[in-house]
Structure formats: structure tokens, C-alpha cells
Short mmCIF file of C-alpha atoms in Angstrom, two decimals:
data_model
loop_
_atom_site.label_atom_id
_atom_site.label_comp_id
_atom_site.label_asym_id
_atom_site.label_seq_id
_atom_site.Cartn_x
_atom_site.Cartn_y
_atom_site.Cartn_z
CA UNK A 200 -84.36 -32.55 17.72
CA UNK A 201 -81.62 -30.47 18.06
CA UNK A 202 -79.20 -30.70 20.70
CA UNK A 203 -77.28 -27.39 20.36
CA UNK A 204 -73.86 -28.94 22.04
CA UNK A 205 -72.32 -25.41 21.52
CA UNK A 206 -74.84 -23.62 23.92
CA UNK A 207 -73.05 -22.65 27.02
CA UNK A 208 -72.69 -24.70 30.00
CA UNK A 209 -75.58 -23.63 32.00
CA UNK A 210 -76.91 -25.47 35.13
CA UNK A 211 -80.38 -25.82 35.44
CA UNK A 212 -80.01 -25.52 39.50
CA UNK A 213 -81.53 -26.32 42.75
CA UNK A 214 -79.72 -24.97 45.41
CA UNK A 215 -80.47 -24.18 48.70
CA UNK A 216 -78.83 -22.70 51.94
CA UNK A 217 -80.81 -23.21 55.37
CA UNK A 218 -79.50 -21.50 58.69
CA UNK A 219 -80.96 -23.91 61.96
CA UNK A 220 -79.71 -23.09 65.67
CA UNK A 221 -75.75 -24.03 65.55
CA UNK A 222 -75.01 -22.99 62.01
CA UNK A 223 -76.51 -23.84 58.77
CA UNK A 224 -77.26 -26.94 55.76
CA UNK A 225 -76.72 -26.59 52.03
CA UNK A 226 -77.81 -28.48 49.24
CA UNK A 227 -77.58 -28.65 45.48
CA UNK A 228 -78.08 -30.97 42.49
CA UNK A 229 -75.52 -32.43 40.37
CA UNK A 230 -76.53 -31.92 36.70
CA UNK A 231 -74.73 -29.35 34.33
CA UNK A 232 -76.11 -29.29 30.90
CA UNK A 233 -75.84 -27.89 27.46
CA UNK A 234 -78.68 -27.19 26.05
CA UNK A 235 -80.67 -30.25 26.09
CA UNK A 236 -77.25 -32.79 26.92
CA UNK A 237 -76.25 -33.19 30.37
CA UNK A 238 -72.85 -32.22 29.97
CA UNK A 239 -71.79 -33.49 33.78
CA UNK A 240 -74.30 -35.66 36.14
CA UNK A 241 -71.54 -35.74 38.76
CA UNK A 242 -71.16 -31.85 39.47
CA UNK A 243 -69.87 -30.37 42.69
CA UNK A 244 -72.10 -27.29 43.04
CA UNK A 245 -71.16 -26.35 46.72
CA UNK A 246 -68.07 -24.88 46.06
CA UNK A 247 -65.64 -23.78 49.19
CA UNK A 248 -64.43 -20.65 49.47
CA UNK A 249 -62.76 -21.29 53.36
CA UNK A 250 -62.59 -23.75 55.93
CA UNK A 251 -66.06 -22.22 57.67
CA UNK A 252 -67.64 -20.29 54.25
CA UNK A 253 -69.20 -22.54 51.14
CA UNK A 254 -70.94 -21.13 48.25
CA UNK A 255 -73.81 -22.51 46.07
CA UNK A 256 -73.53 -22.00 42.21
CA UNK A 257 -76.05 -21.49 39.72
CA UNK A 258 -76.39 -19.95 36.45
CA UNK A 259 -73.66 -20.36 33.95
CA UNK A 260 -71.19 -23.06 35.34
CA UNK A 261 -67.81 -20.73 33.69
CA UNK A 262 -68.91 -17.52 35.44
CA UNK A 263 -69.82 -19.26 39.06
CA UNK A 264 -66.33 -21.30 39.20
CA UNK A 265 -64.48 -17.99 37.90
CA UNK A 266 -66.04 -15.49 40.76
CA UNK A 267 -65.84 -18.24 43.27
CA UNK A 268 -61.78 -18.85 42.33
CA UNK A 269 -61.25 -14.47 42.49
CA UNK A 270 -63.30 -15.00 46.06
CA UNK A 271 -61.33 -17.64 47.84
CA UNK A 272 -58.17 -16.01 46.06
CA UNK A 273 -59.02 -13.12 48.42
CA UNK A 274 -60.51 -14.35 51.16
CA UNK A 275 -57.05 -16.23 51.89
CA UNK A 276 -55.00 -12.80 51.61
CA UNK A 277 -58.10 -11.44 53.71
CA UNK A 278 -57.25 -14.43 56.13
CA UNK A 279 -53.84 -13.98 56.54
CA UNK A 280 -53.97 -10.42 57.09
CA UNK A 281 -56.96 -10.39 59.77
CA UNK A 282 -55.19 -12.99 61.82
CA UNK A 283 -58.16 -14.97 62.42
CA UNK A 284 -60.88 -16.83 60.00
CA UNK A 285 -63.30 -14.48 57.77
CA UNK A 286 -66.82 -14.10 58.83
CA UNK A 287 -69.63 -15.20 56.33
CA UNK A 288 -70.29 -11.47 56.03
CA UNK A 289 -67.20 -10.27 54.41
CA UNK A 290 -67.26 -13.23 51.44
CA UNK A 291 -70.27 -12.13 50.56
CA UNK A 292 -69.68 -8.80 50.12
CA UNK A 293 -66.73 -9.55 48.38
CA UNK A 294 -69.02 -12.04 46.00
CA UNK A 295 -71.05 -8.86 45.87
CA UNK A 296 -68.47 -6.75 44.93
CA UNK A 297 -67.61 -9.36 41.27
CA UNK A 298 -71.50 -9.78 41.15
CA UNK A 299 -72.16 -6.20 41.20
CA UNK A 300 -69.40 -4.32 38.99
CA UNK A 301 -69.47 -6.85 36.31
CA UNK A 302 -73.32 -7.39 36.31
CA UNK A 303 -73.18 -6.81 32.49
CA UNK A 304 -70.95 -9.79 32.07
CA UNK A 305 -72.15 -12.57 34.75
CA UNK A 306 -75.04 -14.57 34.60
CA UNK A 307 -74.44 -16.58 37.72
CA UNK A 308 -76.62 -16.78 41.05
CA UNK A 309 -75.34 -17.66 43.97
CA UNK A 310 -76.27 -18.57 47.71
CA UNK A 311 -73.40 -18.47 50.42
CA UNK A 312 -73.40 -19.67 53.35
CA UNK A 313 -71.44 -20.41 56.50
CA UNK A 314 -70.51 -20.21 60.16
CA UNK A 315 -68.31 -17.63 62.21
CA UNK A 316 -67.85 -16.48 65.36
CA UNK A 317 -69.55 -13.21 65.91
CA UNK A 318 -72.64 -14.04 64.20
CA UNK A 319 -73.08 -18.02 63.85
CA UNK A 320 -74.92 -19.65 60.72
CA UNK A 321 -75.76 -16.75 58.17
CA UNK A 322 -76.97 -17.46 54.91
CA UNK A 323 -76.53 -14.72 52.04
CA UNK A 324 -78.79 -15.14 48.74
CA UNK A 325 -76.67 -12.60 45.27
CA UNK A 326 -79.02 -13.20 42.86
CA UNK A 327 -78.49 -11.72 39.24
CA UNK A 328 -77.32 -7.83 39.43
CA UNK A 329 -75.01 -8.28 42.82
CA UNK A 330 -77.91 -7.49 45.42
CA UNK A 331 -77.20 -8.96 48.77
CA UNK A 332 -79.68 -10.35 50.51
CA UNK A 333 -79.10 -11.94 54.17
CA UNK A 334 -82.34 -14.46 54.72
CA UNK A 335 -82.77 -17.53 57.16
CA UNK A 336 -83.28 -19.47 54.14
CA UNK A 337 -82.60 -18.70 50.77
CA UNK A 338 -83.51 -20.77 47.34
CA UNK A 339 -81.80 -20.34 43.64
CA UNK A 340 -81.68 -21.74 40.09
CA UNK A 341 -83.94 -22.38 37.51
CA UNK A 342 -85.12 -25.67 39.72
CA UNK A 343 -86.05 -23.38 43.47
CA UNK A 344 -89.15 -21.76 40.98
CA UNK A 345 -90.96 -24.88 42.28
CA UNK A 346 -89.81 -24.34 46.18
CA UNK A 347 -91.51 -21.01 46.78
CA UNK A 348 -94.89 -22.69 47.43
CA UNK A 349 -92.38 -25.67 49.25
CA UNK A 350 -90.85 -23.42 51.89
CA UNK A 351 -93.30 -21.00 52.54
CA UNK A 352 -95.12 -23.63 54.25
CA UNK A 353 -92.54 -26.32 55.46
CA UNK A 354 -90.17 -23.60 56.76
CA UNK A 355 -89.65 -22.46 60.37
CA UNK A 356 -87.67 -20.61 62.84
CA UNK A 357 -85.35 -22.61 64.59
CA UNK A 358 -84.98 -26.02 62.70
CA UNK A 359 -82.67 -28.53 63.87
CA UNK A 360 -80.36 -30.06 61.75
CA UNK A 361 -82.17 -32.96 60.30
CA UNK A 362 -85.22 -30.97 60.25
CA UNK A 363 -82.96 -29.05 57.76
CA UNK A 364 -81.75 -31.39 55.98
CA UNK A 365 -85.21 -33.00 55.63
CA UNK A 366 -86.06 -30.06 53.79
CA UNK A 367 -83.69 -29.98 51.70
CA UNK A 368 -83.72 -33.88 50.91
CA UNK A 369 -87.58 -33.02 50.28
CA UNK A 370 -86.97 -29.92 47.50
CA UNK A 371 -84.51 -32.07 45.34
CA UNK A 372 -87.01 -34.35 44.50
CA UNK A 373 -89.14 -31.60 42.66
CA UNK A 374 -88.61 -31.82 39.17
CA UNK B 287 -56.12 0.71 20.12
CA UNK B 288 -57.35 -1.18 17.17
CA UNK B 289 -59.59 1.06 14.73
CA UNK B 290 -61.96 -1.51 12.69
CA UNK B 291 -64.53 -0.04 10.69
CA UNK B 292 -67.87 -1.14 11.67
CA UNK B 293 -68.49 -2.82 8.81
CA UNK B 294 -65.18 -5.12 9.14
CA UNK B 295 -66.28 -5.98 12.69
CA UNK B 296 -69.46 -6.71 11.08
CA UNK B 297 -71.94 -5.06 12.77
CA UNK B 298 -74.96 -3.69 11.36
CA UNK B 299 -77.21 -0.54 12.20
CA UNK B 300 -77.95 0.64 15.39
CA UNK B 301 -81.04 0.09 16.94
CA UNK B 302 -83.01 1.01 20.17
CA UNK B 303 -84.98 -1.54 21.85
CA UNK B 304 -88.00 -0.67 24.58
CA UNK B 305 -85.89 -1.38 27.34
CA UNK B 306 -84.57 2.04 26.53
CA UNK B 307 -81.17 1.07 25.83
CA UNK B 308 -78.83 1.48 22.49
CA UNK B 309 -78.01 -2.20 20.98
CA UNK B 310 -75.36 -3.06 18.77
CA UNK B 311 -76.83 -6.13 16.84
CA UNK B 312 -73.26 -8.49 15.87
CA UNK B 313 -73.89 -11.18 12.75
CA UNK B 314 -72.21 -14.23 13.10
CA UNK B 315 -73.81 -17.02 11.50
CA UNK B 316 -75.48 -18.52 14.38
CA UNK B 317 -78.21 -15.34 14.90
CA UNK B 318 -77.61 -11.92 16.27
CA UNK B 319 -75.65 -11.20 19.55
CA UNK B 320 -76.04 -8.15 21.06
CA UNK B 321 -72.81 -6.05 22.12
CA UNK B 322 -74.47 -5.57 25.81
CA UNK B 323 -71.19 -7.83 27.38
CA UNK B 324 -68.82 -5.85 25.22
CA UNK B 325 -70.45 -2.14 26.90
CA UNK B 326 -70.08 -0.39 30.49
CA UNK B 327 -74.16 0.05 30.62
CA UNK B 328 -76.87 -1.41 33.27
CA UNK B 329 -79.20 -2.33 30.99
CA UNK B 330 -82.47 -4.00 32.71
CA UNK B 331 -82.63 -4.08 36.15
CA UNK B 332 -82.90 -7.36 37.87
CA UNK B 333 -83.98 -7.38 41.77
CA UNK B 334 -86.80 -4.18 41.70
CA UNK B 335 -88.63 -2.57 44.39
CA UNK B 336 -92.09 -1.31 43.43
CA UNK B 337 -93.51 2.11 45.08
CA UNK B 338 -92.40 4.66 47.26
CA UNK B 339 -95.29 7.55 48.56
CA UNK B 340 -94.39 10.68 50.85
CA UNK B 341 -95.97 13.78 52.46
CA UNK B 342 -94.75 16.07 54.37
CA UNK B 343 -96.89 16.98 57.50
CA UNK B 344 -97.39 19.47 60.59
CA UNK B 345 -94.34 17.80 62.41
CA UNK B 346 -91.92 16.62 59.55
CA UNK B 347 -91.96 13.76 56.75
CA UNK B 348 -93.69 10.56 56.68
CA UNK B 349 -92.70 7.80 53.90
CA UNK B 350 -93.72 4.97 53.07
CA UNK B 351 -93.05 1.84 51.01
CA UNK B 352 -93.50 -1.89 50.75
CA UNK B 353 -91.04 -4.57 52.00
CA UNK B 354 -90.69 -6.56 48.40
CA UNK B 355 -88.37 -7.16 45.99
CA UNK B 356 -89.41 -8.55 42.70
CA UNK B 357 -88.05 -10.27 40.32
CA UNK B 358 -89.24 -9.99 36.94
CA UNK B 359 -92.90 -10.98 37.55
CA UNK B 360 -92.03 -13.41 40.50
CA UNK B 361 -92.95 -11.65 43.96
CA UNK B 362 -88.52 -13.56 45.45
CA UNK B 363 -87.61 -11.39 48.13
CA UNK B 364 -90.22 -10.05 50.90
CA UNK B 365 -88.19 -8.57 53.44
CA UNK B 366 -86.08 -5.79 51.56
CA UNK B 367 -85.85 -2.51 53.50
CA UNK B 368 -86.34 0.26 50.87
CA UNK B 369 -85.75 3.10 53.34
CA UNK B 370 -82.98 4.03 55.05
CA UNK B 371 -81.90 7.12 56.98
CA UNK B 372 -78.96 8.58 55.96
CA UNK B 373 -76.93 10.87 59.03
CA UNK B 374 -79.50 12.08 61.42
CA UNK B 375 -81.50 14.92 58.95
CA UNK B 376 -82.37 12.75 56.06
CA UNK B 377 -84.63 9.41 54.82
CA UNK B 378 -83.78 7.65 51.53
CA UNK B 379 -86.38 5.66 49.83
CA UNK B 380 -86.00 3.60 46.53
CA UNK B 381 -87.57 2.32 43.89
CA UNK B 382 -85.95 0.06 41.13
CA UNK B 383 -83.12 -2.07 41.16
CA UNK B 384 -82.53 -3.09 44.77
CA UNK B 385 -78.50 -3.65 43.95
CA UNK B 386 -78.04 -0.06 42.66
CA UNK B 387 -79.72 1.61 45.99
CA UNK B 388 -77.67 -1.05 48.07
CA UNK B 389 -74.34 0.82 45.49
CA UNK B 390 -76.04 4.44 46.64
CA UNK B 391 -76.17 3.54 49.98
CA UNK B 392 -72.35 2.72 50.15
CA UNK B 393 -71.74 6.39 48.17
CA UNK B 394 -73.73 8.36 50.62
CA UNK B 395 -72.37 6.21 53.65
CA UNK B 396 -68.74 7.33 52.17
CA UNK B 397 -70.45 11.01 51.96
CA UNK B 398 -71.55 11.24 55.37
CA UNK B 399 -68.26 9.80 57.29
CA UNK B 400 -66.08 12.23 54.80
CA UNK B 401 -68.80 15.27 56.49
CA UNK B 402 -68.00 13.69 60.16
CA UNK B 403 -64.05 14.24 59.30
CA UNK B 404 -64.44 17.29 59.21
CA UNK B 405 -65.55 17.54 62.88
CA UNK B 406 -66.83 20.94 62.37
CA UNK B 407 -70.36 20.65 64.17
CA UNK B 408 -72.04 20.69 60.95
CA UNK B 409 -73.57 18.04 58.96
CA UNK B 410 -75.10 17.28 55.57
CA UNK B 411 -78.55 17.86 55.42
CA UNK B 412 -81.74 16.52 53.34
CA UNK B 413 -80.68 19.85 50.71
CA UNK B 414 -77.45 18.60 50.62
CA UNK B 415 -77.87 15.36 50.01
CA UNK B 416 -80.79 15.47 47.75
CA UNK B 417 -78.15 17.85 45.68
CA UNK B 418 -75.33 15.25 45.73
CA UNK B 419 -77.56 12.48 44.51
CA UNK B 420 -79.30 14.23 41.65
CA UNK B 421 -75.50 14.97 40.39
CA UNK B 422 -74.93 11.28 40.99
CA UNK B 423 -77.66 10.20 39.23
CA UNK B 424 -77.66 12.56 35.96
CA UNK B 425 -73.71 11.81 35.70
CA UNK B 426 -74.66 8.23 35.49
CA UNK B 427 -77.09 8.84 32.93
CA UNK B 428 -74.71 10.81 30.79
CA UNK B 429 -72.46 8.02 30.59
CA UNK B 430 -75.58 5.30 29.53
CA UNK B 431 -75.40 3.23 32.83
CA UNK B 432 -77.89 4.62 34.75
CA UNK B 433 -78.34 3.42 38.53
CA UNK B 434 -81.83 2.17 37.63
CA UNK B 435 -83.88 3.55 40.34
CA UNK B 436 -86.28 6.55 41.38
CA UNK B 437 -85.14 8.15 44.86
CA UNK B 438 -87.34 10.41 47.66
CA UNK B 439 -85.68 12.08 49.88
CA UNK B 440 -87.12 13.63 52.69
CA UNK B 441 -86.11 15.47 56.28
CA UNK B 442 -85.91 18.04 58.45
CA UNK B 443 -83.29 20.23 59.54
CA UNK B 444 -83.17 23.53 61.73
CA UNK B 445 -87.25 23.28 61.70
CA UNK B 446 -86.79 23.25 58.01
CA UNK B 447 -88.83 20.25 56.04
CA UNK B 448 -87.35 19.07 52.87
CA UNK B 449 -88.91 16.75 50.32
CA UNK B 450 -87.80 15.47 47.24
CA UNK B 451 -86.95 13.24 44.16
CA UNK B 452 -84.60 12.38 41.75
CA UNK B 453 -85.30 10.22 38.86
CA UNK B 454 -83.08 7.71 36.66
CA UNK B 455 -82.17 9.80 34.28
CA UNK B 456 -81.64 12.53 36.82
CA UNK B 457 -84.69 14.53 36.88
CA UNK B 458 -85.23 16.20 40.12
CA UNK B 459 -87.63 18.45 41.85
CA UNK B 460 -89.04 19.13 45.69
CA UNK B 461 -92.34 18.85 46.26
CA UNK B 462 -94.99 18.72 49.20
CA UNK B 463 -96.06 15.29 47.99
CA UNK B 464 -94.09 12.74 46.04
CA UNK B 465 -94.19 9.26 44.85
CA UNK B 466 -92.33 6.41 42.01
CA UNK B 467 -93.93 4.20 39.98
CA UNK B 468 -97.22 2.86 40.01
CA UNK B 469 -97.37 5.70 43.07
CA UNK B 470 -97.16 8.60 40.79
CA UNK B 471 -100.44 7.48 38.87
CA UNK B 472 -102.55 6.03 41.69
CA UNK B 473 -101.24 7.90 45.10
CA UNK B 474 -100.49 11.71 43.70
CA UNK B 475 -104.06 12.25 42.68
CA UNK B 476 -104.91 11.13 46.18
CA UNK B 477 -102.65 13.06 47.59
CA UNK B 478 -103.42 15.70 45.63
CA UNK B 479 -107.11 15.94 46.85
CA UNK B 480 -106.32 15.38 50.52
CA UNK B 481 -103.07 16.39 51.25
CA UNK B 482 -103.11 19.71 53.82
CA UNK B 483 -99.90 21.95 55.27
CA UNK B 484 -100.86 20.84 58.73
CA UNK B 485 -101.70 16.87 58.83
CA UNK B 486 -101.18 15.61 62.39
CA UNK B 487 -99.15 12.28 62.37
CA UNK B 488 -102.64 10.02 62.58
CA UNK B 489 -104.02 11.60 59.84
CA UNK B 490 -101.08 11.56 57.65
CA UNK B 491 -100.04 7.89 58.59
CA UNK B 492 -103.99 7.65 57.50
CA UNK B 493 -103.61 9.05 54.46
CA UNK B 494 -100.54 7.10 53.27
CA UNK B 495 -101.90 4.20 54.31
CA UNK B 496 -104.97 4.68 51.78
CA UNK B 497 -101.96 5.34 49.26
CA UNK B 498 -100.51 2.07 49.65
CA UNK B 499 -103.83 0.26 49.60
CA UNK B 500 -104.68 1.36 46.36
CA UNK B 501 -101.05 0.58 45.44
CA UNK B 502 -101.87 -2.89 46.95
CA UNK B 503 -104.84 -3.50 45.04
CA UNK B 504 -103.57 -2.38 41.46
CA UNK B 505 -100.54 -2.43 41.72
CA UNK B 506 -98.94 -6.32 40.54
CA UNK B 507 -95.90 -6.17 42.10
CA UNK B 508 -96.91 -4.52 45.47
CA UNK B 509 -97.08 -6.87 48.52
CA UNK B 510 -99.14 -6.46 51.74
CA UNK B 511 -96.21 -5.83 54.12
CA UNK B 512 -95.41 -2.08 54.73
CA UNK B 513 -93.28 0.27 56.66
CA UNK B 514 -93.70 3.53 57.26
CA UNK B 515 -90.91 5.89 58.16
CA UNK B 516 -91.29 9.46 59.96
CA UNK B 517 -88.55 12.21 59.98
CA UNK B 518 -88.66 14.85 62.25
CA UNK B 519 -86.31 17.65 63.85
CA UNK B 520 -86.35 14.61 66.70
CA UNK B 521 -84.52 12.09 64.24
CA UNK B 522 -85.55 9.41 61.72
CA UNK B 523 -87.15 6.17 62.69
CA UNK B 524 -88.68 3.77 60.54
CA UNK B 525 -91.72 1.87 61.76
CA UNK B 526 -91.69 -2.62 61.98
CA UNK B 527 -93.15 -4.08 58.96
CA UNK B 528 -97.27 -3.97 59.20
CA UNK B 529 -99.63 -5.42 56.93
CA UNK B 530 -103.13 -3.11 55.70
CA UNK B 531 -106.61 -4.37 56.13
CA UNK B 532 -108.42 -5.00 52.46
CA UNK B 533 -111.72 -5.05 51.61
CA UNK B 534 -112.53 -8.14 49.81
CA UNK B 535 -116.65 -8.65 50.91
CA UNK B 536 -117.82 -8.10 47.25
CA UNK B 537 -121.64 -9.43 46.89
CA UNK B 538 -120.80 -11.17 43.49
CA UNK B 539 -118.15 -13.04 45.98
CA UNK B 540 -120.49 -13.96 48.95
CA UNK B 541 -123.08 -14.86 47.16
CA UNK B 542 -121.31 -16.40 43.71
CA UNK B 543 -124.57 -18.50 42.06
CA UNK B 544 -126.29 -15.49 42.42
CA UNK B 545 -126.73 -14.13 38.73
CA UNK B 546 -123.85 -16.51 37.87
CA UNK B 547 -124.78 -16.88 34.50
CA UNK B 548 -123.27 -14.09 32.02
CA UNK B 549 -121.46 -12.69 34.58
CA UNK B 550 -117.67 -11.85 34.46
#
């Protein structure tokens, strides 16, 4: 069996982003492989951008941590300059706006989520191609295929927190 | 700028696959790459919105189209707004890939605050903007990266009703009827047979409706949660999401045993 060890670093993902009433939950799984190694059973695939906006990675591991690094890069400037913390809206336009214009080059999907003032918890799915989708839930990675038939019927308007994180506990069990 | 021959870069002949793109196989040992990271081009569109069907009628426009957003044969997104009025004249509705119409929708949002600047009491029409986007569109195509979708644009202005539609690879007309996709070979023919100068708003609603059930019905990627969108000298609005009655009560289903044997 071959193991390919020079295929790229892709994730093989289950991540997740749920908004309840106060803010929202995110989850993810810890495996990066290559091919069929596990190149890193420890990864860190909820990746911060600033102190109230996180992002979820999936897809190839290089392109995720490289638009996430540009984002937070920006978001800082964009921090300093508006005098105040960035709302989940604007990082994920501007994830939308690496996502989008280099759509030939990227192969990453990504779920952000976070909390500000003006609108609370807002959770915004970019899957492949830079399309920006806001959603009270949103699923991603190769993994969330077996989730559709998971949330459709476990999620609800208006979770608490735990009933959140439930879910989420719930999905990552699914192969 | 380097000049390498082709042949020192090692690439072999051109070819053109069914995704309607030009691919520059490379040879490296390990199989054949293709050049598509290397190239400015969209090449296969991602995130797609199925169907869009309009008339025009006594009063105006009506549109319609479905609230999904496939992608590739899964049914991921169900609450995507494919139309979306643009100034106070026009409706645009899309078809294709959902991040491209989300790029339009920035150009012509740029267009229309440029045409408030001017402050002159006159704004940019459904003419206008149907005219801006077909150059849009047929630029993009020139250059091999197309915004991968099929646009209708409809409105009314000054009592005037305007209908039309550009394509992909910029192809653009006006018509009284118009529809993408799937809609062109199962709604037009429809509409063809029933559509009339002076529908009232029931009966066209009616008749778009029957459209989009057919589209429901054969139509794979098409999902049973609809809006439909009316344009008038009034203003635009577009309708809350709705879902169509379908006829399912098929004898072979109610009464299965029945002549089971042999049957398909």
C-alpha cells in the first residue's frame, strides 16, 4: 500500500460553527494527514484571527494558515485604525476577499465565527470559490458530508450553550 | 521576463477539456499537472444556483427562482437569495456560481452610488444596466475568466418594461419571456404556449409557479423553496421564501402490490 508521504498536507476536516443566544460554539478535529499518514494528531484547527473573531480551517492545511496569517495581519491595522474591535462581518469579507481573487490557487474552506457588538454571535460559512454565506449554523470539510442528515434534525433556533456544544460533541464522533 | 520555449518548460500539446476550458498538461515524473494555478481563469464553478424564469406582465416583471445553492451534486446551501434589486428600476437574478454574482453585485453596487454622485435626478435604469453588464460579462470572457453565471434582468422605468439576459460568454438579448438553465428547456416552451401581453399579477404568479414546478420535478438540483420577485413602476420587492404544492398520488404508488410484478 502506498503511502504517498509527498501528497500535500490536506485535512480531512470536521468543523463546525454554531451561533446560540449570547454568541456562538466552534468545533473541529485534530488530524492533518498526507495522504493516507496522519501527518499531525494534535492540530489546532480553530485558528484566531482577534480577541472576539476565530476561524475554522479546512482544506489544504498551507493555504488555510497562509489566508488566516494575511487576515489577522489586517484585521490588526483594521483595529487600530477603527478605534474599537472589528465586527465578525468585516473578517469575513476580508477572508472573502483572499478566498475570492485567488480562487484559482486556494483549496481551503473555511467557517468564521465570532461575537461583536452591533450584531452578537454571527457565523460566516467561505466555502471553495470565496462565496459568503452568513447561516445560524454552518458545517465544512470532507468529515461535515455525514452532518447534513445530523443537523437538519438536531438543530434549532435558539440553543443554549451546552445544547451547542452537545451538538457539536455529538458530530465529532461520526466517522 | 524569462522566454522558455515550451518544450524546455516541458509542456506538451494543448488540449481542451469539457469543462470548456484550455489546459496546459505539465510532465513531471509523478503524472500530469495541469497549469490551471499558474493561469488568471475561473475554471469550474464551485457554489451554483440552478434556474431563474421571468415574464413580463400587464403591470411590470415578475421573476422567479429557487433559494439553493449547490454544490457539485450535494443540495449545501438552502437559503441563498438569487435576486436582488439593483437602484429602484431594476431586478437581478442569477444563475451559476453564487461567488461571481455576490463579485457582480459589488460592481453594480459601485455603479449605482457613482450614478447617485452625480445628484442629477436621474438614475440608471434596467437598459442601462442590462448594457453595463453584458460589457462586463463579454470582457470577462475575452480574457478566459468568465464570471460563470447566466443573468435576467428585468424592470420598469417611465412606464417602460424591460426584460433581459446576458449569458457567460456574453450573449445578450431582451425578450418577453426568459429563463437559465434547466429553465430554458422546460419553462420557455411553457411560457411560450401561455404567456399573453396582458397577464394580471395572479395569473402570471400562476404561470411561473407551474414553471418552477416542472423545474422542481426534473430538474436535480432545484429545491422546493421559492421566491418570487415583482418589479413595477411602484418599486421592486421580492416575495418571503414559499414552498409549491406537488403532486405525488400516482396509482402505482398507492396501491404498490398492485401489478408489482414486471413493473418498473
Amino acid at each position: 500500500m502506498d503511502l504517498n508521504l509527498d501528497a500535500p498536507h490536506s485535512m480531512g476536516t470536521t468543523i463546525i460553527g454554531v451561533t446560540y443566544n449570547g454568541g456562538v460554539v466552534l468545533g473541529a478535529d485534530s488530524r492533518t494527514s498526507t495522504g493516507m499518514y496522519v501527518a499531525n494528531r494534535a492540530s489546532d484547527k480553530i485558528t484566531q484571527l482577534t480577541d472576539n473573531v476565530y476561524v475554522c480551517r479546512s482544506g489544504s492545511a498551507a493555504d488555510s494558515q497562509v489566508v488566516s496569517d494575511y487576515v489577522r495581519y489586517f484585521l490588526h491595522q483594521h483595529t487600530i485604525q477603527l478605534g474599537q474591535p472589528a465586527t465578525v462581518k468585516v473578517s469575513a469579507n476580508l477572508i472573502r476577499m483572499l478566498a475570492y481573487n485567488n480562487k484559482n490557487m486556494l483549496q481551503t474552506g473555511l467557517i468564521v465565527g465570532g461575537w461583536d457588538k452591533y450584531e452578537g454571535g454571527k457565523i460566516y460559512g467561505i466555502p471553495l470559490g470565496g462565496t459568503v454565506v452568513e447561516q445560524p449554523f454552518a458545517i465544512g470539510g470532507s468529515g461535515s458530508s455525514y452532518l447534513y442528515g445530523f443537523f437538519d434534525q438536531a438543530w434549532k433556533e435558539n440553543m443554549t450553550k451546552e445544547e451547542a456544544e452537545v451538538s457539536i460533541l455529538i458530530s465529532m464522533l461520526m466517522p | 521576463r524569462e522566454e522558455t520555449s515550451d518544450r524546455e518548460r516541458g509542456r506538451g500539446a494543448i488540449g481542451v477539456s469539457e469543462k470548456m476550458t484550455f489546459t496546459i498538461p505539465i510532465e513531471n515524473g509523478n503524472g500530469v499537472k495541469n497549469a490551471e494555478a499558474d493561469s488568471q481563469r475561473t475554471l469550474y464553478p464551485y457554489v451554483t444556483g440552478t434556474s431563474v424564469v421571468a415574464i413580463k406582465y400587464k403591470d411590470g416583471i415578475l421573476m422567479a427562482s429557487d433559494m439553493g445553492g449547490s454544490y457539485g451534486s450535494t443540495l449545501r446551501y438552502k437559503n441563498i437569495e438569487r435576486m436582488k434589486a439593483i437602484g429602484k428600476h431594476s431586478l437581478l437574478g442569477a444563475s451559476g456560481e453564487i461567488s461571481d454574482f455576490q463579485e457582480i453585485l459589488r460592481y453594480l453596487d459601485e455603479l449605482m452610488l457613482n450614478d447617485n454622485m452625480w445628484d442629477d435626478g436621474n438614475s440608471l435604469g434596467p437598459k442601462e444596466v442590462h448594457n453595463y453588464l453584458t460589457r462586463v460579462m463579454y470582457n470577462r470572457r475575452n480574457k478566459f475568466n468568465p464570471l460563470w453565471n447566466t443573468l435576467v434582468l428585468g424592470g420598469v422605468k417611465n412606464g417602460e418594461k424591460y426584460l433581459g439576459m446576458v449569458s457567460m460568454i456574453g450573449v445578450s438579448f431582451e425578450d418577453n419571456h426568459v429563463a437559465t438553465g434547466f429553465g430554458n428547456h422546460l419553462a420557455r416552451p411553457i411560457l411560450r404556449d401561455e404567456w399573453r401581453e396582458d397577464l394580471s399579477f395572479e395569473e402570471g404568479v400562476k404561470l411561473l409557479e407551474k414553471c418552477m414546478r416542472v423545474l422542481l420535478y426534473r430538474d436535480r438540483s432545484a429545491i422546493n423553496k421559492l421566491q418570487i420577485a415583482k418589479m413595477t413602476e411602484e418599486g421592486v420587492t421580492v416575495s418571503e421564501p414559499y414552498s409549491l404544492k406537488t403532486f405525488w398520488d400516482f396509482k402505482a404508488f398507492t396501491n404498490p402490490t398492485v401489478g408489482a410484478e414486471g413493473s418498473w
